Coordinates of C-alpha atoms in Angstrom, one line a residue:
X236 CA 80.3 8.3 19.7
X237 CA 77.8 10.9 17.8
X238 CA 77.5 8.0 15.6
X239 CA 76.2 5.3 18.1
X240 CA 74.1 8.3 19.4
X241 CA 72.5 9.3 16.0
X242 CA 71.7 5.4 15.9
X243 CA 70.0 5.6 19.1
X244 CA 67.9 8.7 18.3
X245 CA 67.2 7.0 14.8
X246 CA 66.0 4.0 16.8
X247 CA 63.7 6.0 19.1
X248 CA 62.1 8.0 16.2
X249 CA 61.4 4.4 14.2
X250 CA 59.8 3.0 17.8
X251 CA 57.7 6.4 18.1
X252 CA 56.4 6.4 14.3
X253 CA 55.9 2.5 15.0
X254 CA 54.0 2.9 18.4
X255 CA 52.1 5.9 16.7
X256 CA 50.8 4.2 13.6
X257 CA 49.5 1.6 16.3
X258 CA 47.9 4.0 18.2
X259 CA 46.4 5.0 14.7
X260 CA 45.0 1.3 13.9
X261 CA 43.7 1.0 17.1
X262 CA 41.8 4.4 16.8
X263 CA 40.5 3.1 13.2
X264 CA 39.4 0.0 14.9
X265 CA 37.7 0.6 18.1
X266 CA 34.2 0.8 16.6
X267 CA 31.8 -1.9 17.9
X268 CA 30.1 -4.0 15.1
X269 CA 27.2 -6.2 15.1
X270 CA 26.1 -8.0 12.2
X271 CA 22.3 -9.1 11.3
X272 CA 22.1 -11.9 8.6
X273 CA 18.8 -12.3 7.0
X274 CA 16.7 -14.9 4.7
X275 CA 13.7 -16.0 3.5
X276 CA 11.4 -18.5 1.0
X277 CA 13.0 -21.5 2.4
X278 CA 10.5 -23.9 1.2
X279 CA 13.2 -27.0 0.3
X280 CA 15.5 -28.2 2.3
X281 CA 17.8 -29.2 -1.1
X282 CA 19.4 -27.1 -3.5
X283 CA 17.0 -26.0 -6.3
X284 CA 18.4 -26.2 -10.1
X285 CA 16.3 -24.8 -12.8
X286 CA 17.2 -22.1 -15.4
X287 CA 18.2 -19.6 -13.0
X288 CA 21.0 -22.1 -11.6
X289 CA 22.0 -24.3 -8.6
X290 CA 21.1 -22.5 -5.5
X291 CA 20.0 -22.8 -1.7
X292 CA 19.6 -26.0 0.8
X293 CA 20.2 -26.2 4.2
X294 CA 23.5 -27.4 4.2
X295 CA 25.0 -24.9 2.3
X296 CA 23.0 -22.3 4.3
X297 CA 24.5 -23.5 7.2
X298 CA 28.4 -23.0 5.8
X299 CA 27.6 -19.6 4.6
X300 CA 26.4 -18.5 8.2
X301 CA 28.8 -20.7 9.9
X302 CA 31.5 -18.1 8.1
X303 CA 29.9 -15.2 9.3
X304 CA 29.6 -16.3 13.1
X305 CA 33.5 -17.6 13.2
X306 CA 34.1 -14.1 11.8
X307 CA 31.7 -11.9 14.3
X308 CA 30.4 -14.2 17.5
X309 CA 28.2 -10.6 17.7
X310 CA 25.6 -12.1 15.1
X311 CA 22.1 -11.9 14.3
X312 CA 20.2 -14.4 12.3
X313 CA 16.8 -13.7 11.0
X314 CA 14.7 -15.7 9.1
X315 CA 11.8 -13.3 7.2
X316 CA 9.1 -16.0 6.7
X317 CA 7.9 -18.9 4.1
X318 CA 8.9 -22.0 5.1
X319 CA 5.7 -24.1 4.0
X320 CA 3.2 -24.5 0.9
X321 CA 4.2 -23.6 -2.4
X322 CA 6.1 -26.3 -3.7
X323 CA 5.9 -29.9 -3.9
X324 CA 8.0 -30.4 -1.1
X325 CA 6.7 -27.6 1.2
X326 CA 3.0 -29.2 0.3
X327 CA 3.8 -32.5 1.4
X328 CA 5.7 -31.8 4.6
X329 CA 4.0 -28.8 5.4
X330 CA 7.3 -26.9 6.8
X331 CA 8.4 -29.0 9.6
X332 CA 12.1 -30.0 7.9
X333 CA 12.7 -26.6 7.7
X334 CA 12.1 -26.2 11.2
X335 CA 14.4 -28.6 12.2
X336 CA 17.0 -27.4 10.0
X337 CA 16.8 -24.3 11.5
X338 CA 17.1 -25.3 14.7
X339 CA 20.4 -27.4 14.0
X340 CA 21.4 -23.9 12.1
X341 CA 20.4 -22.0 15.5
X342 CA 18.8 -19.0 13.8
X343 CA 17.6 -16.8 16.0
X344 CA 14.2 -14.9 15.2
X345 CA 11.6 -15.5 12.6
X346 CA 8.5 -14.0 10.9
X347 CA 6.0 -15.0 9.7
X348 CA 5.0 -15.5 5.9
X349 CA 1.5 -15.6 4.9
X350 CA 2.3 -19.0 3.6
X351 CA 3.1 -19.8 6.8
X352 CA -0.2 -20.3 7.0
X353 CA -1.3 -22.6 3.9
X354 CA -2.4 -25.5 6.2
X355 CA -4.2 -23.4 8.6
X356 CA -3.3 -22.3 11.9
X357 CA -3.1 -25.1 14.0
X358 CA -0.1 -26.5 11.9
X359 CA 1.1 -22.8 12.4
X360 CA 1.3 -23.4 15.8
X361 CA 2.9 -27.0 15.5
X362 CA 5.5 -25.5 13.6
X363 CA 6.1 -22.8 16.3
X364 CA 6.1 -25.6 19.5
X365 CA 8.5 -27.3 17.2
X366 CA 10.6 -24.1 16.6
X367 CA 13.4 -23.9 19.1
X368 CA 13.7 -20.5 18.0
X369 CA 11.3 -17.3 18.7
X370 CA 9.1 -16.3 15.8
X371 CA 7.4 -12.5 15.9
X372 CA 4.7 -10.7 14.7
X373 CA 3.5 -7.4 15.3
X374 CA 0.6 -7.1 13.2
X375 CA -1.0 -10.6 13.3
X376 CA -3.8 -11.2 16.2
X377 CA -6.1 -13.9 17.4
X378 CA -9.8 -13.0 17.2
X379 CA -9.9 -11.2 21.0
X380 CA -6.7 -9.0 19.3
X381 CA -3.8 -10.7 21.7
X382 CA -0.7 -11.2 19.4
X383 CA -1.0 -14.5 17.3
X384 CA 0.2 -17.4 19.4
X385 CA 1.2 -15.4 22.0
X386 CA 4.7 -14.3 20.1
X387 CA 6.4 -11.2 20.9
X388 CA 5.4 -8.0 19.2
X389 CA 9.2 -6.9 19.4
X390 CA 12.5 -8.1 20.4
X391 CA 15.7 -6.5 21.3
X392 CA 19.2 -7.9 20.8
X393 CA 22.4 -6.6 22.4
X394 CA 25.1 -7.7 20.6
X395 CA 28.6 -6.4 21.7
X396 CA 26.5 -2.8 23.4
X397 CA 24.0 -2.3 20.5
X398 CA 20.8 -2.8 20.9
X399 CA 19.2 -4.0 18.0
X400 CA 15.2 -3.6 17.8
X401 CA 13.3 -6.4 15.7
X402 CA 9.3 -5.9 14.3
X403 CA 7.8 -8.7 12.4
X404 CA 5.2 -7.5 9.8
X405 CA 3.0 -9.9 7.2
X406 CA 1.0 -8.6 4.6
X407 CA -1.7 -10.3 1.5
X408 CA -3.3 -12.9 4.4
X409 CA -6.0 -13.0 2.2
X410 CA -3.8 -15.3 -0.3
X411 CA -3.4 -18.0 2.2
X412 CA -5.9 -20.6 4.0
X413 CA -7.0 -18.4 6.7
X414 CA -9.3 -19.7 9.2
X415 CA -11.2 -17.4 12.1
X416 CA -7.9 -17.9 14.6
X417 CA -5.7 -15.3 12.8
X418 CA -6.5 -11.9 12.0
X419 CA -4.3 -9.5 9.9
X420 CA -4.2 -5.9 11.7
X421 CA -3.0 -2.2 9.8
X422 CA 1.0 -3.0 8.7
X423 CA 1.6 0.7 9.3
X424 CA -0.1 1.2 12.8
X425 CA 1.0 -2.3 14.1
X426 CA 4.5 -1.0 13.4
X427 CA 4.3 2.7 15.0
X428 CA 2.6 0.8 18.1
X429 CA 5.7 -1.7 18.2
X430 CA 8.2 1.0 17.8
X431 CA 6.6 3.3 20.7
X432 CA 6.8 0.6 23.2
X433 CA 10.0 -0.7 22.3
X434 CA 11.7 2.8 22.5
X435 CA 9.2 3.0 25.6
X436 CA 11.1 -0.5 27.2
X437 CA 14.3 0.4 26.1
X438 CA 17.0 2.8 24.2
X439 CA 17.8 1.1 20.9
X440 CA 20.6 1.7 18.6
X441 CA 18.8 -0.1 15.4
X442 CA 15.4 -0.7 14.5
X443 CA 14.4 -3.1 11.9
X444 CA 11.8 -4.6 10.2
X445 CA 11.4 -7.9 9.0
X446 CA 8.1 -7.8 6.5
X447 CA 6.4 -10.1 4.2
X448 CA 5.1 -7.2 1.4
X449 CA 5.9 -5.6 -1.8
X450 CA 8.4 -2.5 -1.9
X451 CA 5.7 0.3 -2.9
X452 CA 4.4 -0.7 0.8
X453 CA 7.9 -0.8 2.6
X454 CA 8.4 2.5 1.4
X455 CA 5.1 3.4 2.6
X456 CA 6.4 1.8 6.3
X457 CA 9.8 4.0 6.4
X458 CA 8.0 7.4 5.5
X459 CA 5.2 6.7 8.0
X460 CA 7.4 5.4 10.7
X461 CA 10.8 7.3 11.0
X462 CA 12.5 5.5 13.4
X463 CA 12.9 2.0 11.0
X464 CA 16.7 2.3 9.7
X465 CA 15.9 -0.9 7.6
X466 CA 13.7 -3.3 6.3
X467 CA 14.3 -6.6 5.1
X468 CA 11.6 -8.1 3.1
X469 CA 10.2 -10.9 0.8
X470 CA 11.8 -12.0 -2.3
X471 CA 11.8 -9.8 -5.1
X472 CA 12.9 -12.5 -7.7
X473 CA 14.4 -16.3 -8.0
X474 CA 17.8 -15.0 -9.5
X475 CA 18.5 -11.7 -8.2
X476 CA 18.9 -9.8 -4.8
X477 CA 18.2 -6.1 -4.4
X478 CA 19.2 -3.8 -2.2
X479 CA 17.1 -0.8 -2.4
X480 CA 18.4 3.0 -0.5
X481 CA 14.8 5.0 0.5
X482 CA 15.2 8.1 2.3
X483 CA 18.5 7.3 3.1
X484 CA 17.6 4.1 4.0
X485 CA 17.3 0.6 3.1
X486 CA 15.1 -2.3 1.6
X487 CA 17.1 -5.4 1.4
X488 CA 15.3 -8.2 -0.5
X489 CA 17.8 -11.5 -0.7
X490 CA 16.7 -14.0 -3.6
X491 CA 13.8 -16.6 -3.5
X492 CA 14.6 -20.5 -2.1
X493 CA 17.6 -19.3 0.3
X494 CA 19.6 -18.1 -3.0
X495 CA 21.2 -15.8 -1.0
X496 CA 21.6 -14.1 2.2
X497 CA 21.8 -10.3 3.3
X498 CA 24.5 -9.5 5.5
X499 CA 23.8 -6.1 7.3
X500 CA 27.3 -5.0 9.5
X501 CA 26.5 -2.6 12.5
X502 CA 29.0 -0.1 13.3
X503 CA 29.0 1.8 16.3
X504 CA 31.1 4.6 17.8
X505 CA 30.5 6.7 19.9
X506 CA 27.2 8.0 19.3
X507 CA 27.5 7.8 15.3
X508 CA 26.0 4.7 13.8
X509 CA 27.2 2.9 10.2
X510 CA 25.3 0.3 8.3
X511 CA 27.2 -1.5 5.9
X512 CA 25.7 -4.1 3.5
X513 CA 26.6 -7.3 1.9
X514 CA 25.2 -10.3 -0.4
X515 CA 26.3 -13.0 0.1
X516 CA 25.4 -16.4 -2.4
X517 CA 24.3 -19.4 -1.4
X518 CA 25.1 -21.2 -4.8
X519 CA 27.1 -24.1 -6.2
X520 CA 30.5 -22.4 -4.9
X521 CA 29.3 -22.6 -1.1
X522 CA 30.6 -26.5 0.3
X523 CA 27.4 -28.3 1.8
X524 CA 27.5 -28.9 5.6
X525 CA 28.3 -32.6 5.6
X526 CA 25.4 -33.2 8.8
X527 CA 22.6 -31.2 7.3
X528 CA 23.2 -32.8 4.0
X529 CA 22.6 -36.4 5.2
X530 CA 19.7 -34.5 6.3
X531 CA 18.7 -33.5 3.2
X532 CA 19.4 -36.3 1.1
X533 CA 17.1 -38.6 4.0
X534 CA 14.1 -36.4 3.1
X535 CA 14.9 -36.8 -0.8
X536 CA 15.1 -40.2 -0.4
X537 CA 11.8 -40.2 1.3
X538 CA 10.1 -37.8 -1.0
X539 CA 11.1 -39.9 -4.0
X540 CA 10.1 -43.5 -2.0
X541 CA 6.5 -41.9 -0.8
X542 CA 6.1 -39.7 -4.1
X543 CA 7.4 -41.8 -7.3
X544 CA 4.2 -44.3 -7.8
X545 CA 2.8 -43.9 -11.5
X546 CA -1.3 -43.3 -11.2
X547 CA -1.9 -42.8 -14.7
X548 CA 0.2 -42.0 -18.5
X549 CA 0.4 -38.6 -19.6
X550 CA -0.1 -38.3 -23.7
X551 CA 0.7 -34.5 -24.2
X552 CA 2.9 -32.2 -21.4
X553 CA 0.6 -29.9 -19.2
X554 CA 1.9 -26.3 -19.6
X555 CA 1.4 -24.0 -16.9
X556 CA 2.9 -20.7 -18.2
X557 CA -0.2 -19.1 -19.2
X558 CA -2.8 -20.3 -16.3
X559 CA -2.8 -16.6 -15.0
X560 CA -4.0 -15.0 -18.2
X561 CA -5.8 -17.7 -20.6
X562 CA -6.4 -20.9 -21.0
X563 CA -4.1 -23.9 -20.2
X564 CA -4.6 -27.8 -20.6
X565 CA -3.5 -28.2 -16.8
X566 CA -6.5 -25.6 -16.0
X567 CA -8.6 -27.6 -18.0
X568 CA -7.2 -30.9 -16.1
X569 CA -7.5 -29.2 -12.5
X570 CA -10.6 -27.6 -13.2
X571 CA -12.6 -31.2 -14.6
X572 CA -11.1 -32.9 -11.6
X573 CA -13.1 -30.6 -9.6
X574 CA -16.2 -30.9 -11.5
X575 CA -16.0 -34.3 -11.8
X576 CA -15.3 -35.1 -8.4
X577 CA -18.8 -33.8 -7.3
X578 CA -21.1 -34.1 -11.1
X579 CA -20.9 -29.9 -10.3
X580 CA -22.2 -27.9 -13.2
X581 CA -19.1 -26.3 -13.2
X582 CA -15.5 -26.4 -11.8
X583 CA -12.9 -23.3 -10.9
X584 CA -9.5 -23.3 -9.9
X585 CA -7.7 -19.8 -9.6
X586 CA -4.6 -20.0 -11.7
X587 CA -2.0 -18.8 -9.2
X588 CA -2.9 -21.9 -7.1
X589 CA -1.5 -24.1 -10.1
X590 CA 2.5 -24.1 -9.2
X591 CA 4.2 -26.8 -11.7
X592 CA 3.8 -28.0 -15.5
X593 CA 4.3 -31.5 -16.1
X594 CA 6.5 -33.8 -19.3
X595 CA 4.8 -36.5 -20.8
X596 CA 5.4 -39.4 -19.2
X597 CA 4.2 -41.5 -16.6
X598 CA 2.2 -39.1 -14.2
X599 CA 3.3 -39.9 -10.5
X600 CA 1.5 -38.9 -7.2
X601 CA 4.8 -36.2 -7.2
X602 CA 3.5 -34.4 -10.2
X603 CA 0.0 -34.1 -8.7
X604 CA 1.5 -32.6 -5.7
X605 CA 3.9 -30.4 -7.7
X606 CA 0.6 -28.9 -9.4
X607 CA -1.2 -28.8 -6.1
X608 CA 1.1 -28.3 -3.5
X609 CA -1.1 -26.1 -0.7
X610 CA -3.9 -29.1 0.2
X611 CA -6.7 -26.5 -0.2
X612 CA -9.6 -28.5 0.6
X613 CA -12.2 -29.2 -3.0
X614 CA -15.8 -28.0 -1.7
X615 CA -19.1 -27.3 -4.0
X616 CA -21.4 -24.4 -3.4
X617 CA -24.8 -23.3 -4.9
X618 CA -23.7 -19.8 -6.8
X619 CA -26.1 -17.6 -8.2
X620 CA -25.8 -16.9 -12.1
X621 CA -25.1 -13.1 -11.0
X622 CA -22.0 -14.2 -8.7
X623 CA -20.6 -16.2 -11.3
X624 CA -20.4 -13.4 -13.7
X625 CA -18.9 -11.2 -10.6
X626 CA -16.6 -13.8 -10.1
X627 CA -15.5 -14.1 -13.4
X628 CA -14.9 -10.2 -13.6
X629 CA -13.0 -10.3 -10.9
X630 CA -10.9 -13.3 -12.0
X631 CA -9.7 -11.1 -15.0
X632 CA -9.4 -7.6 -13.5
X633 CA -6.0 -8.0 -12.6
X634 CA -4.0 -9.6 -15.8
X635 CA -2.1 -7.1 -16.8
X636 CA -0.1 -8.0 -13.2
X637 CA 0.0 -11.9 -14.1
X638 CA -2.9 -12.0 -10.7
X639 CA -3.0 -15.3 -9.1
X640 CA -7.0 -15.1 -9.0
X641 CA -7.7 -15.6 -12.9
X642 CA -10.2 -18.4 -13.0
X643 CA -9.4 -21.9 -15.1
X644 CA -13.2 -23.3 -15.7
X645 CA -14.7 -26.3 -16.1
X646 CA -18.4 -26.7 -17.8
X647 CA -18.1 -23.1 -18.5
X648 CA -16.9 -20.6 -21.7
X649 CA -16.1 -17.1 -21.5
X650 CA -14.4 -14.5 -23.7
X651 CA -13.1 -11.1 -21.9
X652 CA -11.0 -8.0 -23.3
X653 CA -8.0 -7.5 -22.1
X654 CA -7.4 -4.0 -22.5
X655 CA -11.0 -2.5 -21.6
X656 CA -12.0 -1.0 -18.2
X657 CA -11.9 -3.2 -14.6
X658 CA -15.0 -4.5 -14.0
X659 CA -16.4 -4.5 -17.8
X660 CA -13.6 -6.7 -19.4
X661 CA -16.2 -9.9 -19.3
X662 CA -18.2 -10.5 -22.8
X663 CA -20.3 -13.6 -23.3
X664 CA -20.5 -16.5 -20.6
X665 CA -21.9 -20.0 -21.7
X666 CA -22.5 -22.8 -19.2
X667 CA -24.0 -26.1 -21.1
X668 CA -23.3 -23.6 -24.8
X669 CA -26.1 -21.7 -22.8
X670 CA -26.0 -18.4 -21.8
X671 CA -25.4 -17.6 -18.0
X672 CA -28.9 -17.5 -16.5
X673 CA -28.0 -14.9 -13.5
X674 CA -30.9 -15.4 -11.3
X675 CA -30.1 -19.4 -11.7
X676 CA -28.7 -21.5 -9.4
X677 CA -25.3 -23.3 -9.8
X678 CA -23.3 -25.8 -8.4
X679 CA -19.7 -25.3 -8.3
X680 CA -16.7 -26.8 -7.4
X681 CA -13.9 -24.7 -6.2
X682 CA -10.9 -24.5 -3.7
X683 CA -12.2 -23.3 -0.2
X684 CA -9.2 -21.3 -0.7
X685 CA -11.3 -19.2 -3.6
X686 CA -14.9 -19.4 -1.4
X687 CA -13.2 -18.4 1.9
X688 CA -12.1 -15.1 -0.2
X689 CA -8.6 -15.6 -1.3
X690 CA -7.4 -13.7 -4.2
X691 CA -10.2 -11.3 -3.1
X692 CA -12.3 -13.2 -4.0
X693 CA -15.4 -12.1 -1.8
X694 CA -18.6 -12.0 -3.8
X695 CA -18.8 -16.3 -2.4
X696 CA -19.8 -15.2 1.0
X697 CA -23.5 -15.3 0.4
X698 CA -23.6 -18.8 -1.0
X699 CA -24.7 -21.8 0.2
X700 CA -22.2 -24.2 1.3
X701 CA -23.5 -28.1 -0.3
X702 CA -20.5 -30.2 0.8
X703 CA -17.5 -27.8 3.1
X704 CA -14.4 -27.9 4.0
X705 CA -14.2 -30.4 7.0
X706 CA -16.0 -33.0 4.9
X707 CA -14.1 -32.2 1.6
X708 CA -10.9 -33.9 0.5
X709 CA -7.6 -31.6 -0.5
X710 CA -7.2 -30.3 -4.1
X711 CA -4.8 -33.0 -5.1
X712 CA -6.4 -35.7 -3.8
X713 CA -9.0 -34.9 -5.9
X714 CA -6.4 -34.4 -8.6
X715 CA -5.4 -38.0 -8.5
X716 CA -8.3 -39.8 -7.9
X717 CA -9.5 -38.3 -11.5
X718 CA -6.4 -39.0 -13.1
X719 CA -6.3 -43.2 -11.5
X720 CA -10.2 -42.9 -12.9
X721 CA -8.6 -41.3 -16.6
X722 CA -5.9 -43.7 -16.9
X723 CA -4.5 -42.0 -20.1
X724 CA -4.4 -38.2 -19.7
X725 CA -4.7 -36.1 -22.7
X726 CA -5.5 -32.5 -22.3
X727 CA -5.8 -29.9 -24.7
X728 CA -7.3 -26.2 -25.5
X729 CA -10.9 -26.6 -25.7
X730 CA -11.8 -22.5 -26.3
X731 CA -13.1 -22.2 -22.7
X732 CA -11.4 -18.7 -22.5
X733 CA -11.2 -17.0 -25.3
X734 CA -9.0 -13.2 -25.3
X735 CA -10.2 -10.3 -27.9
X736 CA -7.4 -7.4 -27.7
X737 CA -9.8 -4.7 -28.8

């Protein structure tokens, strides 16, 4: 008998330990969690493979959020901008694959990149009435200052009870094709004026910003406006993601062409709030989803059926590696085209705006538009000598940071040092082996990219316009009308640019 009742007591202490250790779980479990997922640069709708590996495509982008959805229904998916321009494919298809990829995804909120913009506004807003997703911005306007397109300044999610504030901020306008429909507005007082009336409309738990600028300037955002908990911005490089703590904190910044994704879980209870963040990669060891790769494979298909004609024979490979510092063979290439298109006395082509090299081979209406890929449109001007030579200062006062706006030339030579002061790096400038006449008139050929003032380029805006933009062709029809006329292409270093290091 005291043994049956020892058993029974045994049994009731097990039962309470058992029932207590639940009650623990439970307690360690009944936070709330949200989860935000976030990408950007999606530009191809295909894996890319180059050195840094096999990475991205739609399909596989679609598994790896899939996963995270079946996991936590209470999820977020945030796109941060660049889905056109910039590569072949983005050049020739301007974006619009993407978009319906992402609508068979279902993300649910995007911002915009300033390449976004390479084909000018109205296919902005094609892409956008083709979206069926919301895209945001809190800093771009139309000219009478009404939010670009009419999108939302902010937007608030409520997944599972927290409230999750979103701002969309774009930054470096002035390196895309921007036409007098979009204005760019002050990053940090567009964001304090989105944050006052969201808080204004509604209690948040989270506030985040999606932003399309470098990380000196994100940091600059999260001391000047407090209430940010986290920013998730462009691509810092093709291989690697970072995830950067500020103030206690964070900058998240997944890899370029969808090579990864940054998974942001919400905790909430109570009152307290954690952030806990993940990578996840979107490489060769994510399985494809079997409907968007079809998808995929179709525009391929396509690209390689409208792309693979042979216009001319290349004799010697055109190396792009250099363009943003000195002289290249495919500057020299791009730059003739220009000048020869319209007999100009000279031809410029800003170096950032050359995006591929190309084998020898035969040279294919692909490998123009790998080298050209954002149509800017080939227009001639009349340029004073004296703008020229500003020009020309400005093209080399930003080397030392590999600048996008270093000039490839065509009927011209110039030498510049390296290492002296911005704005006296220039030496000697030859057009026709003479020197630069600066009270003489030129004519050049350029992107309306560079006369419009991208790259900063500004010192165009008192020129004369000869032939503009809505009677000019793009940049690589130009390119391939010169290289059907060539036939046999064989560039090399002619001592257009010349460096001194002293």
């Amino acid at each position: 008998m005291r043994r049956l009742v020892f058993v029974l007591l045994l049994l009731v202490v097990m039962m309470s330990s058992f029932m207590t250790n639940e009650l623990k779980v439970e307690a360690k479990d009944n936070s709330r969690k949200a989860t935000i997922l976030y990408f950007n640069d999606a530009h191809e709708v295909s894996p890319v493979v180059n050195d840094y590996g096999d990475r991205g495509g739609v399909a596989r982008l679609k598994t790896a959020i899939d996963k995270v959805r079946e996991e936590n229904k209470h999820t977020v998916v945030a796109f941060g901008g660049d889905l056109g321009g910039g590569t072949l494919f983005g050049g020739v298809y301007q974006g619009f694959p993407i978009v319906e990829a992402f609508n068979r995804i279902n993300i649910d909120i995007a911002n915009f990149g300033q390449h976004d913009f390479d084909f000018g506004t109205q296919v902005t807003k094609e892409l956008m009435e083709e979206s069926e997703f919301p895209w945001i911005s809190s800093n771009l306007t139309d000219p009478e200052g009404k939010p670009f397109g009419d999108v939302a300044t902010y937007q608030i999610f409520n997944k599972r009870g927290i409230k999750i504030g979103v701002i969309g901020l774009t930054d470096d306008m002035d390196t895309t094709t921007v036409d007098d429909q979009v204005e760019q507005q002050d990053i940090i007082q567009s964001a304090q004026t989105a944050v006052a009336k969201m808080k204004q409309a509604k209690k948040v738990d989270v506030i985040i910003a999606l932003t399309q600028e470098n990380l000196e300037k994100d940091k600059r955002l999260l001391s000047a406006v407090p209430e940010i908990d986290a920013v998730f911005t462009e691509e810092k490089a093709e291989n690697q993601s970072f995830i950067y703590e500020f103030d206690n904190r964070y900058i998240f910044a997944p890899e370029g062409n969808i090579g990864s994704i940054i998974r942001l879980d919400i905790h909430k209870k109570g009152k307290d709030i954690r952030l806990n963040p993940e990578i996840i990669k979107v490489d060769h060891t994510v399985p494809e989803d079997p409907e968007l790769k079809a998808f995929a494979d179709y525009y391929e298909d396509k690209l390689e059926e409208d792309l693979g004609q042979s216009i001319a024979q290349l004799e010697t490979p055109l190396i792009n590696q250099e363009s943003r510092y000195q002289e290249t063979n495919i500057g020299n290439f791009v730059a003739d085209s220009y000048r020869s298109y319209f007999n100009a006395d000279i031809g410029l082509m800003n170096g950032g705006g050359i995006r591929a090299s190309v084998p020898v081979g035969e040279f294919t209406l692909r490998d123009a538009y790998s080298i050209l890929p954002f149509r800017n449109k080939v227009i001639m001007a009349t340029v004073t000598g004296d703008t020229i030579r500003v020009a020309l200062e400005h093209g080399v006062s930003n080397v030392e940071n590999l600048s996008g706006g270093f000039l490839q030339v065509s009927g011209i030579k110039y030498s510049y040092h390296r290492n002296k002061p911005k704005g006296s790096r220039v030496d000697y400038i030859l057009v026709k082996n003479e020197p630069l006449d600066l009270q003489e008139n030129y004519t050049i050929a350029m992107p309306n990219y560079i006369f419009n003032g991208g790259d900063g380029f500004t010192m165009f805006s008192q020129s004369e316009l000869v032939v503009d933009e809505t009677n000019a062709r793009t940049d690589a029809e130009v390119l391939i009308e010169y290289a059907k006329e060539l036939e046999i292409i064989d560039e090399t270093i002619e001592g257009r640019i010349t460096v001194l290091e002293n």
